[in-house]
Coordinates of C-alpha atoms in Angstrom, one line a residue:
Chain C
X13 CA -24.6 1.9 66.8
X14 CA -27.4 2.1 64.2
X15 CA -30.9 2.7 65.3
X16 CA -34.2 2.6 63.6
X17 CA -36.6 4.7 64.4
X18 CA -40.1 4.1 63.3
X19 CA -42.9 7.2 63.1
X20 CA -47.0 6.1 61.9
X21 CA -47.9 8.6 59.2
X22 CA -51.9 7.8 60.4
X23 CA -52.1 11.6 60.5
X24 CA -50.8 12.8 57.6
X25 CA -52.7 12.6 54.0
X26 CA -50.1 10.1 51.8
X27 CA -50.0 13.2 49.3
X28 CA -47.7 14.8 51.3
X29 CA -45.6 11.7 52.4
X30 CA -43.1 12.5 49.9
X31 CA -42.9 16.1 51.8
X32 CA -42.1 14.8 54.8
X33 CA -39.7 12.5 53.9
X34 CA -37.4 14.7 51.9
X35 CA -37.7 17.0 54.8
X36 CA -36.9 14.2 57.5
X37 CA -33.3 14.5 56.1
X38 CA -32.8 17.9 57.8
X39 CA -34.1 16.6 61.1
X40 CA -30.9 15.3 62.4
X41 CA -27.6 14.9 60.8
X42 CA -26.5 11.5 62.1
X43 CA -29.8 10.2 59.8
X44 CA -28.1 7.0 57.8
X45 CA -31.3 5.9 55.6
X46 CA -35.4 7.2 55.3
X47 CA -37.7 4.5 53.9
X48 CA -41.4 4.9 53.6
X49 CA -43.1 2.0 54.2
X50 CA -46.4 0.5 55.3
X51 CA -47.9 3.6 56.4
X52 CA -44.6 4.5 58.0
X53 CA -41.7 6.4 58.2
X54 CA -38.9 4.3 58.9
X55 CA -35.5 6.3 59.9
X56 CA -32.2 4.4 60.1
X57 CA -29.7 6.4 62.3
X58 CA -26.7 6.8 64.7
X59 CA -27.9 10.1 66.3
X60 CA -26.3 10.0 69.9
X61 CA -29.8 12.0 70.9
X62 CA -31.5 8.4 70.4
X63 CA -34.4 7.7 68.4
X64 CA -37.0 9.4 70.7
X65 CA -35.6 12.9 69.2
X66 CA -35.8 12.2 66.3
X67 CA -39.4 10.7 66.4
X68 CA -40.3 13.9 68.4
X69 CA -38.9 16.1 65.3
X70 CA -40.5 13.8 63.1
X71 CA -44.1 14.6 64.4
X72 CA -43.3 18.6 64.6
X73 CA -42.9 17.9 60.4
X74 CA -46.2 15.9 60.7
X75 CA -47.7 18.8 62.4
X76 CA -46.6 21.5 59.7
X77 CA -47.7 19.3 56.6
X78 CA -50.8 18.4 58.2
X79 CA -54.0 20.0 56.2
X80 CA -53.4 23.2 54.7
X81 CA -55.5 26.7 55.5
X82 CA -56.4 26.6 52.0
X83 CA -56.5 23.1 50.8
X84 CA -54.4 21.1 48.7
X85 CA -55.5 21.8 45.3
X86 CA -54.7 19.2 42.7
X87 CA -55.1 20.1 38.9
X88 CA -53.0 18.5 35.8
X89 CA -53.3 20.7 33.1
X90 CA -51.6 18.2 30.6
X91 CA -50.8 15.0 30.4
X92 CA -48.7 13.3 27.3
X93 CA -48.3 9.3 27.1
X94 CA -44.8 8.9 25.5
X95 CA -43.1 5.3 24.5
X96 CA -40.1 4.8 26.5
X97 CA -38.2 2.4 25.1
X98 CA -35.6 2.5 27.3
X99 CA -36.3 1.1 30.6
X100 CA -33.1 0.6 32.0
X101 CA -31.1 2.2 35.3
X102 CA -30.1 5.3 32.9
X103 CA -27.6 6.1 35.6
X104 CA -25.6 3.1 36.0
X105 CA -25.6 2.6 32.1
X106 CA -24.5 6.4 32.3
X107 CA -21.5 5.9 35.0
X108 CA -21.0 2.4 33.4
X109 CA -20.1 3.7 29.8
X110 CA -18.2 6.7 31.9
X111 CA -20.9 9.3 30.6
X112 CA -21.1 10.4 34.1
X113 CA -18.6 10.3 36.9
X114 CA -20.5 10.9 40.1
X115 CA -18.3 12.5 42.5
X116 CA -20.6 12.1 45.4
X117 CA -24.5 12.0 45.3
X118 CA -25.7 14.9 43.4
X119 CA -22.7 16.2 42.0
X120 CA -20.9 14.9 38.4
X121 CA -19.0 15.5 35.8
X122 CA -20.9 15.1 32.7
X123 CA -19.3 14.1 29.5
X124 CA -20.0 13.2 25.8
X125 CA -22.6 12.8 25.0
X126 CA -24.6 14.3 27.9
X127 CA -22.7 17.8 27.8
X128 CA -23.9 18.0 24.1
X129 CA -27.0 17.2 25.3
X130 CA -27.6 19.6 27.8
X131 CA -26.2 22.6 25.8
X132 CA -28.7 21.3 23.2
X133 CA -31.6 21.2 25.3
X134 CA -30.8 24.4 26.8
X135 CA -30.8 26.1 22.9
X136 CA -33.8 24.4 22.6
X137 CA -35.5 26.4 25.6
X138 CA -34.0 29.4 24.2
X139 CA -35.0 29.4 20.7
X140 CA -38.4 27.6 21.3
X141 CA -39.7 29.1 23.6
X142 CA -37.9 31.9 25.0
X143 CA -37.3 34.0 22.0
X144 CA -41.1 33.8 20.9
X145 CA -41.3 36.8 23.9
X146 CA -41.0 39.9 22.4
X147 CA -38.3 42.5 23.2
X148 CA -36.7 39.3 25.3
X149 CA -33.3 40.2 26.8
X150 CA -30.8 37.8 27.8
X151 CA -28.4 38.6 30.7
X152 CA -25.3 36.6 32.5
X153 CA -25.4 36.2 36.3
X154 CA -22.9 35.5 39.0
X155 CA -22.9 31.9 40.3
X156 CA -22.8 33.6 43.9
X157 CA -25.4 36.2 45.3
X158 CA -25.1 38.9 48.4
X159 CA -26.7 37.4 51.6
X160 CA -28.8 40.7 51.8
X161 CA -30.4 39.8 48.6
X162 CA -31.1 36.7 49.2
X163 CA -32.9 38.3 52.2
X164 CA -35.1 40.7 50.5
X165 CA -36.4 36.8 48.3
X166 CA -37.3 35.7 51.5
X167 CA -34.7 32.7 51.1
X168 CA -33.6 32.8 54.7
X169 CA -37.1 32.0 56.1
X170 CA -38.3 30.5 53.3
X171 CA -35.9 27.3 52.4
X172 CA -33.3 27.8 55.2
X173 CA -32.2 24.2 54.7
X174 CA -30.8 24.7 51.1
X175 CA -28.4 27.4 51.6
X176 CA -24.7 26.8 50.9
X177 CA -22.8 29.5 52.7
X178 CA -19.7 30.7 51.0
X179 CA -17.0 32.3 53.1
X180 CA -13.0 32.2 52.7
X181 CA -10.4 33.2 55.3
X182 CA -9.9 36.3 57.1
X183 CA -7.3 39.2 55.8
X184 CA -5.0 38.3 58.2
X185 CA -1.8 37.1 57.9
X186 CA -1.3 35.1 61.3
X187 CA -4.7 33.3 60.1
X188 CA -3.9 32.5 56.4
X189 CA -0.2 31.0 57.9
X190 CA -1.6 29.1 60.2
X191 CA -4.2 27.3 58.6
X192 CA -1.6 26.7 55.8
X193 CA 0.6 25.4 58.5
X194 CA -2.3 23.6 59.8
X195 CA -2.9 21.8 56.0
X196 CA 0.7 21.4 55.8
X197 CA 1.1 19.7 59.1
X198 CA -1.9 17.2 58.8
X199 CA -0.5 16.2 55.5
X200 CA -3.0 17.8 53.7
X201 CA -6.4 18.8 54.0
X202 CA -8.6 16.2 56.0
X203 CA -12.0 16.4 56.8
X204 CA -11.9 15.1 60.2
X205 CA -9.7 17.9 61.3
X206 CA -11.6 20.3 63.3
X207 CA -11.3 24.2 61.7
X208 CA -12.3 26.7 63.8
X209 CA -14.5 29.0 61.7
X210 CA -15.0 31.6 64.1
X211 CA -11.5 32.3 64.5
X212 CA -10.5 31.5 60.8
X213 CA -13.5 32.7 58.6
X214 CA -15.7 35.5 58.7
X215 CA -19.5 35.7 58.3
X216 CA -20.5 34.9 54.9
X217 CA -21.3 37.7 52.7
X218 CA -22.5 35.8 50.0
X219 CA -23.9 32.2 49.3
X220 CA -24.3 30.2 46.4
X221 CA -26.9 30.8 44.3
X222 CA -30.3 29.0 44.6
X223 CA -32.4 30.2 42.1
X224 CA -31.3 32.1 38.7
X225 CA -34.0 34.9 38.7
X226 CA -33.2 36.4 41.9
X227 CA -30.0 38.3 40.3
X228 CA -32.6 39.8 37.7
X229 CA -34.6 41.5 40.3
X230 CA -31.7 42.4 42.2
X231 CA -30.7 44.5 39.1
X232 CA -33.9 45.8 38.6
X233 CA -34.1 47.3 41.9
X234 CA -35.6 50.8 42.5
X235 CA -36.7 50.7 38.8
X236 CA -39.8 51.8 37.1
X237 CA -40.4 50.0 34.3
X238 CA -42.4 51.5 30.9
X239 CA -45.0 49.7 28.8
X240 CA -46.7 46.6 30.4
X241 CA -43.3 44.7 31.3
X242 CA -39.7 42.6 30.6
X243 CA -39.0 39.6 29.8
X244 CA -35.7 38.2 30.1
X245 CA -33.7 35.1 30.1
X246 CA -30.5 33.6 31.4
X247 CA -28.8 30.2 32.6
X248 CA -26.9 30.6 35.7
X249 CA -25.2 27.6 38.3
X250 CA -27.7 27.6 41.2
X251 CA -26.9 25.6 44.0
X252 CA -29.2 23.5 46.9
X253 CA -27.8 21.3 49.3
X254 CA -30.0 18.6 50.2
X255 CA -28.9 16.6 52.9
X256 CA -29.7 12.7 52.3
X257 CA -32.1 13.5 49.7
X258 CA -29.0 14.0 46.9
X259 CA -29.3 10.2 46.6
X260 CA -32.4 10.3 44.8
X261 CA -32.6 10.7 41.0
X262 CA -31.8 14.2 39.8
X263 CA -31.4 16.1 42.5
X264 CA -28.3 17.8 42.1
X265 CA -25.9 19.8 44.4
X266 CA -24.8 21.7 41.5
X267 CA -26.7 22.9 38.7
X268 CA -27.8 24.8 35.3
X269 CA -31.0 26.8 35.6
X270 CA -32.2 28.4 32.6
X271 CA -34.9 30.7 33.1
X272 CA -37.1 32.7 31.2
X273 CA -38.2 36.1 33.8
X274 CA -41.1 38.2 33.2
X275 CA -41.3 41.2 35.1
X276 CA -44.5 43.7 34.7
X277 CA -48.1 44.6 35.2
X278 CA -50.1 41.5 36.4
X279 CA -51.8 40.2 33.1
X280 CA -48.9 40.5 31.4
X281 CA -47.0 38.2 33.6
X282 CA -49.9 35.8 33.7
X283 CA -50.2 36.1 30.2
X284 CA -47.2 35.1 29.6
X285 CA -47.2 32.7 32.0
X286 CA -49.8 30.6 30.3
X287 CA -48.3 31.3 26.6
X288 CA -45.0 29.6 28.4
X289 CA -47.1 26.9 28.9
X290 CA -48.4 25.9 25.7
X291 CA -44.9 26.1 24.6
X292 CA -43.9 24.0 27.1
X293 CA -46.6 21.3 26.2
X294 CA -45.7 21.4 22.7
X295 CA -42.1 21.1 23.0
X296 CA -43.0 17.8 25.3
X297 CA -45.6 16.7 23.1
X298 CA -43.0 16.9 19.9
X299 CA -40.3 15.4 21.9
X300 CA -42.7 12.3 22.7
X301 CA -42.1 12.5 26.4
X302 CA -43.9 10.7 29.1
X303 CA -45.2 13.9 31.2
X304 CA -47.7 15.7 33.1
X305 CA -47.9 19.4 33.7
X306 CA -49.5 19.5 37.3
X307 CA -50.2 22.1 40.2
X308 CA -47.3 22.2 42.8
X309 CA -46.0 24.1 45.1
X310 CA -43.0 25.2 46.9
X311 CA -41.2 22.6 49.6
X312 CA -41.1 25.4 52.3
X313 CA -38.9 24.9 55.5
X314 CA -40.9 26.9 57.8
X315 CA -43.7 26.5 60.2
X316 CA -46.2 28.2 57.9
X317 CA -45.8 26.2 55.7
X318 CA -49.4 24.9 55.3
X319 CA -50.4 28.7 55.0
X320 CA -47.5 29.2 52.2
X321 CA -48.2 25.8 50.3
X322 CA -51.8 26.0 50.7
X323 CA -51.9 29.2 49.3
X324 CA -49.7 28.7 46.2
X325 CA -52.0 26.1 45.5
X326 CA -55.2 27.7 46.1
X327 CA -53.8 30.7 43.8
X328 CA -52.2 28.5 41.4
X329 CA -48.9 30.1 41.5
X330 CA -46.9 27.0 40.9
X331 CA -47.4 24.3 37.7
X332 CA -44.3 22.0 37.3
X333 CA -43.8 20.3 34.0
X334 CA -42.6 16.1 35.5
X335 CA -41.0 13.7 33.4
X336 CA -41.1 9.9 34.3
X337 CA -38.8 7.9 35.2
X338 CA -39.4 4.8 33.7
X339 CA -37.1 2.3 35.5
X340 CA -38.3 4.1 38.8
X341 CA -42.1 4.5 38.3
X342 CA -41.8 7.5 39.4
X343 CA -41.8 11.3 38.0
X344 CA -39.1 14.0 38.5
X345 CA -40.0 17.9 37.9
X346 CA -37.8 19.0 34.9
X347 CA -39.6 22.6 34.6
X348 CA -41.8 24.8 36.8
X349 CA -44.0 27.9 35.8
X350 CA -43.9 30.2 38.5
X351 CA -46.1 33.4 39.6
X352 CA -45.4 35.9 42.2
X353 CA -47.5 38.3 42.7
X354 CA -45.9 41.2 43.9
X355 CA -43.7 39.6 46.5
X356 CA -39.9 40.2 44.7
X357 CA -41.5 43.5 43.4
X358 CA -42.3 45.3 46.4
X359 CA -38.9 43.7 48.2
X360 CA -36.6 45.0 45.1
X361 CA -38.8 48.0 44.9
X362 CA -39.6 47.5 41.5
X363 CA -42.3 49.5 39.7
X364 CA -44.2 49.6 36.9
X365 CA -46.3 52.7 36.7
X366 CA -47.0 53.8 40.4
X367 CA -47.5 49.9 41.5
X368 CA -44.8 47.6 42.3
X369 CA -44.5 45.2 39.6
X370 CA -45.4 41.6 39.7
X371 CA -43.4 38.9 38.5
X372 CA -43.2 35.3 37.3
X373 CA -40.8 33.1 36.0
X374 CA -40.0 29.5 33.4
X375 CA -37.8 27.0 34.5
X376 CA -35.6 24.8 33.3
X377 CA -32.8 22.0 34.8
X378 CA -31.2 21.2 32.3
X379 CA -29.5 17.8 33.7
X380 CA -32.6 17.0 35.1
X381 CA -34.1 17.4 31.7
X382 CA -31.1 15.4 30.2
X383 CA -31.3 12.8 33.2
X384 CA -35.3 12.3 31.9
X385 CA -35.1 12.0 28.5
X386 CA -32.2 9.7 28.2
X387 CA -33.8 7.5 31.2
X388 CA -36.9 8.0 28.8
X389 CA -35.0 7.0 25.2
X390 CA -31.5 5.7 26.7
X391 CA -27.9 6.5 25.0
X392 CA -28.7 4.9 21.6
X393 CA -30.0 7.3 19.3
X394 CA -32.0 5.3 17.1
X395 CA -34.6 5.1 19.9
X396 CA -35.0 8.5 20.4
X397 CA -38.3 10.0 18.8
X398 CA -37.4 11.2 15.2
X399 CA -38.1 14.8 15.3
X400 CA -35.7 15.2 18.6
X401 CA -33.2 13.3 17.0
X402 CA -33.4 15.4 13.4
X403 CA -33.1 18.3 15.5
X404 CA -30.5 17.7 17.3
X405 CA -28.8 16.2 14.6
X406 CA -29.1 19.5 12.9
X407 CA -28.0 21.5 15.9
X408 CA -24.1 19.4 15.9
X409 CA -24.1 19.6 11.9
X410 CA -24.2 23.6 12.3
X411 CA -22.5 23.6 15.5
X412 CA -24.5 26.1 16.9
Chain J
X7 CA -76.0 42.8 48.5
X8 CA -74.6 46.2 47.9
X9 CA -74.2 47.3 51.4
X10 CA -72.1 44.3 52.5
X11 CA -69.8 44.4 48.9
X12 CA -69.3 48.2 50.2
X13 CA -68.5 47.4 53.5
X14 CA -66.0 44.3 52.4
X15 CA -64.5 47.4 50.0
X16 CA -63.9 49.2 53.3
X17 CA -62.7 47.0 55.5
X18 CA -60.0 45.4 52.7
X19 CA -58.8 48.9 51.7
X20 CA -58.3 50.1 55.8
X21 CA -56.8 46.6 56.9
X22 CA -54.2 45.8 53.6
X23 CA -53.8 49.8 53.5
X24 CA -54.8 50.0 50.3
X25 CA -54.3 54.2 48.8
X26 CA -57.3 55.9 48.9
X27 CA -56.3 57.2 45.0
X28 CA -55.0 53.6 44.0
X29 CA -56.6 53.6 40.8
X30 CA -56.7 49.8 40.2
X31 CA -58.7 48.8 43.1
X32 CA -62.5 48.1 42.7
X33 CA -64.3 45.6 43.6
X34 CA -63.4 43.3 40.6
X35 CA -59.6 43.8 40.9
X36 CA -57.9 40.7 41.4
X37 CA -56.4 40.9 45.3
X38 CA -54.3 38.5 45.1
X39 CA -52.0 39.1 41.8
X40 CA -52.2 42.5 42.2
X41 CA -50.7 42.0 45.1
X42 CA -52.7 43.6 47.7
X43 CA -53.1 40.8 50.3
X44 CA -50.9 37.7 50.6
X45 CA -50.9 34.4 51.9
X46 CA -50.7 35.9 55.7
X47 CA -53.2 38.4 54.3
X48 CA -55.7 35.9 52.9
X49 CA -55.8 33.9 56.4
X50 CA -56.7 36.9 58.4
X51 CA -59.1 38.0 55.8
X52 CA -60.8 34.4 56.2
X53 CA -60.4 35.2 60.1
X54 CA -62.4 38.4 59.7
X55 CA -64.9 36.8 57.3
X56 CA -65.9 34.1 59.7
X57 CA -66.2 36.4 63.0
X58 CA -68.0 39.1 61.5
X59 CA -70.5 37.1 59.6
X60 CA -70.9 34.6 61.9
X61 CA -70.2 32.1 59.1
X62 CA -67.5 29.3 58.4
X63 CA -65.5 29.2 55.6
X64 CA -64.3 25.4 55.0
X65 CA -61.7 24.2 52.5
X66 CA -64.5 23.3 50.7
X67 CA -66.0 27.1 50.1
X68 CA -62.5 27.9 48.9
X69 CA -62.2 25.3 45.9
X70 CA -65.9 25.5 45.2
X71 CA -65.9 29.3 45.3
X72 CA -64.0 31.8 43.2
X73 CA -62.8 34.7 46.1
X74 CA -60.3 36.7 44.3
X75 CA -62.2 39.8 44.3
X76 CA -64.2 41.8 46.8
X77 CA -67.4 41.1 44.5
X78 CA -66.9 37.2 44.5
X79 CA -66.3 37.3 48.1
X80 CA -69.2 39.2 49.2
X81 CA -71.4 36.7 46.5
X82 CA -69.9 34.3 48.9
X83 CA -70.6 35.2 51.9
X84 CA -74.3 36.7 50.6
X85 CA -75.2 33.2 49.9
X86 CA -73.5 32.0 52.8
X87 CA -75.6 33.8 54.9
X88 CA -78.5 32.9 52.5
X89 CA -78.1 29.4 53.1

């Protein structure tokens, strides 16, 4: 039977609304719908618990993005007004004229001409901005990453939610038989049949991979580094599951992350940082693309989170470069500029003279960046602005 | 002035165990991206502030207020007190 269960957000500043409702998804995972709505949270659910358990984990969320330690800074750094002429549902025009074929929310298959468009943006980001770093070093990661280094980034505590385990079944004959016995039985694989993992699968030494820059401090660990730092840059498949939340536009299951890494003494990672930046502003500026380069942070999944957030804020440690949506009216975040202090550096044990080093890091989704601009400039190229379309018309003819 | 910037110098390098030959820190280094207190760190540091000096810091102070180094925090709390 479906329920709805109604929570007042009367306590919570409408700033962090949004918050709470992409992290209502995780709160139970018989949740059918979450609608915010006249100063509400409206859940729509067949949880056996009823709705009083779910209003009760509702409020603990309340209670964790209530006011933070430190404040909620709010700071735009940039702000471009582009002309979207396309102002249609980009993503049924996209599935409609089989650009796209969703395989479930947040995970496609992209064809022409959105896979040209992705490896173009993604050359883009590399030859307009990352390769104006000196001495920059590009690198190829695994799409999977140890658990224990995802422990040393904190991952475990820090966004528990997102974590897609990856295990396989155990060296034993009896077991691999009869689970292919099992299969063979059932007529093939089903996803109501129950599999015992305990008995069939061991404890997962790796997981997807979240975030692309993680594997570049895992190689860097126990290093000392010369000089006043790296930078490097790679694209690697990372990986979140999001619960309900893989509904809304852009977030994806399964993604491309290129990332430019700096790795060194503190103002040359905040150099850097800013210098990323002002690329970043140009590029969207040139492109004539409806954006804003704001102050974020981090959707932590822990009770500290006010302390966490707060203090990314407060510090500045997060920007993220959003793109509109027109046919939404809303914005999605298609890069982030991130600073870390010394966190990954002391848990990699990465130095740079007889300090651990500090790092930061550029980001890039590339489908969400593709998503944007054609919900921006739509499919037919004569809309889009002239110097991204002579650019990219340059980048086929030399099929680079 | 210098009294209380000397004994915010103290108590930062005992608590966040800062090396007594750690060349970097001074009282202008900045704590936070050189790493030497955290977001944990910062809170208890705002703990200590407000007990010891008998004075409270709001959300306020910290937007208004550079604190990012032991000099801007003892200006703070100097004209805290002041106040």
């Amino acid at each position: 039977m479906t329920n709805e269960c109604v929570i007042s957000l009367q306590r919570l500043d409408p700033s962090q609304h949004g918050q709470l409702k992409y992290a209502a998804a995780f709160v139970d995972e018989h949740i059918e719908d979450i609608r915010l709505e006249d100063g509400a949270i409206r859940i729509t659910h067949r949880s056996p618990a009823g709705s009083e358990r779910i209003a009760d984990r509702v409020e603990r969320l309340i209670d964790r993005f209530s006011k933070g330690d430190f404040g909620f800074k709010e700071a735009n750094l940039f702000e471009h007004s582009g002309p979207m002429p396309y102002r249609g549902d980009i993503v049924a025009e996209l599935v409609r004229t089989k650009t796209i074929k969703m395989l479930e929310p947040g995970l496609f298959i992209f064809r022409e001409p959105f896979s040209s468009l992705m490896r173009f943006l993604d050359w883009s980001f590399v030859t307009r901005i990352a390769k104006r770093f000196e001495g920059l070093g590009e690198e190829q990661y695994p799409a999977v990453i140890h658990a224990e280094t995802l422990n040393k980034t904190n991952h475990f505590t820090s966004f528990p939610e997102h974590i897609h385990f990856l295990t396989h079944l155990r060296e034993d004959l009896d077991v691999i038989e009869a689970f292919s016995q099992s299969v063979r039985e059932a007529g093939g694989w089903k996803a109501e049949t129950p599999l015992p993992l305990d008995v069939h699968m061991p404890k997962p030494r790796f997981t997807m991979n979240p975030s692309t820059c993680y594997h570049c401090y895992e190689g860097l660990q126990d290093e000392t580094l010369e000089g006043d730092g790296i930078a490097v840059t790679a694209i690697a498949k990372c990986h979140r599951f999001e619960g309900k939340n893989h509904i809304d536009f852009g977030r994806l299951l399964d993604f491309s992350m290129r990332e430019i890494i700096f790795v060194g003494k503190p103002d040359y990672v905040k150099e850097n940082r800013l210098r990323s930046i002002e690329y970043l502003k140009e590029l969207a500026a040139e492109w004539e693309l409806d954006s804003v380069i704001e102050l974020a942070n981090d959707p932590f999944f822990t009770n500290d989170f006010q302390v966490k957030a707060s203090f990314q804020r407060q510090q500045e440690m997060k920007y993220e470069l959003r793109l509109t949506i027109p046919y939404l009216d809303k914005s999605i975040a298609c890069s982030s500029v991130n600073f870390h202090s010394t966190t990954f550096g002391n848990a990699f044990n990465i130095k740079i003279g007889k300090r651990s080093a500090v790092t930061g890091c550029v980001g890039f989704g590339i489908e969400r960046w593709a998503f944007a601009f054609l919900a921006q400039f739509g499919l037919d190229e004569a809309l889009w602005p002239k110097a991204f379309r002579e650019q990219y018309r340059e980048w086929q003819e030399k099929g680079l | 002035m210098e009294e209380l910037l000397q004994q915010l110098e103290d108590y930062i390098r005992e608590r966040y165990e800062i090396d007594e030959n750690d060349e970097d820190f001074d009282a202008d280094v900045h704590l936070f991206d050189y790493g030497y207190i955290d977001s944990i760190g910062a809170t208890a540091l705002i703990a200590h502030i407000e007990k010891t000096y008998g004075i409270q810091v709001t959300q306020q102070d910290l937007m208004l207020h550079p604190m990012n180094t032991v000099r801007e925090i003892a200006t703070f709390i100097h004209s805290k007190i002041a106040r």
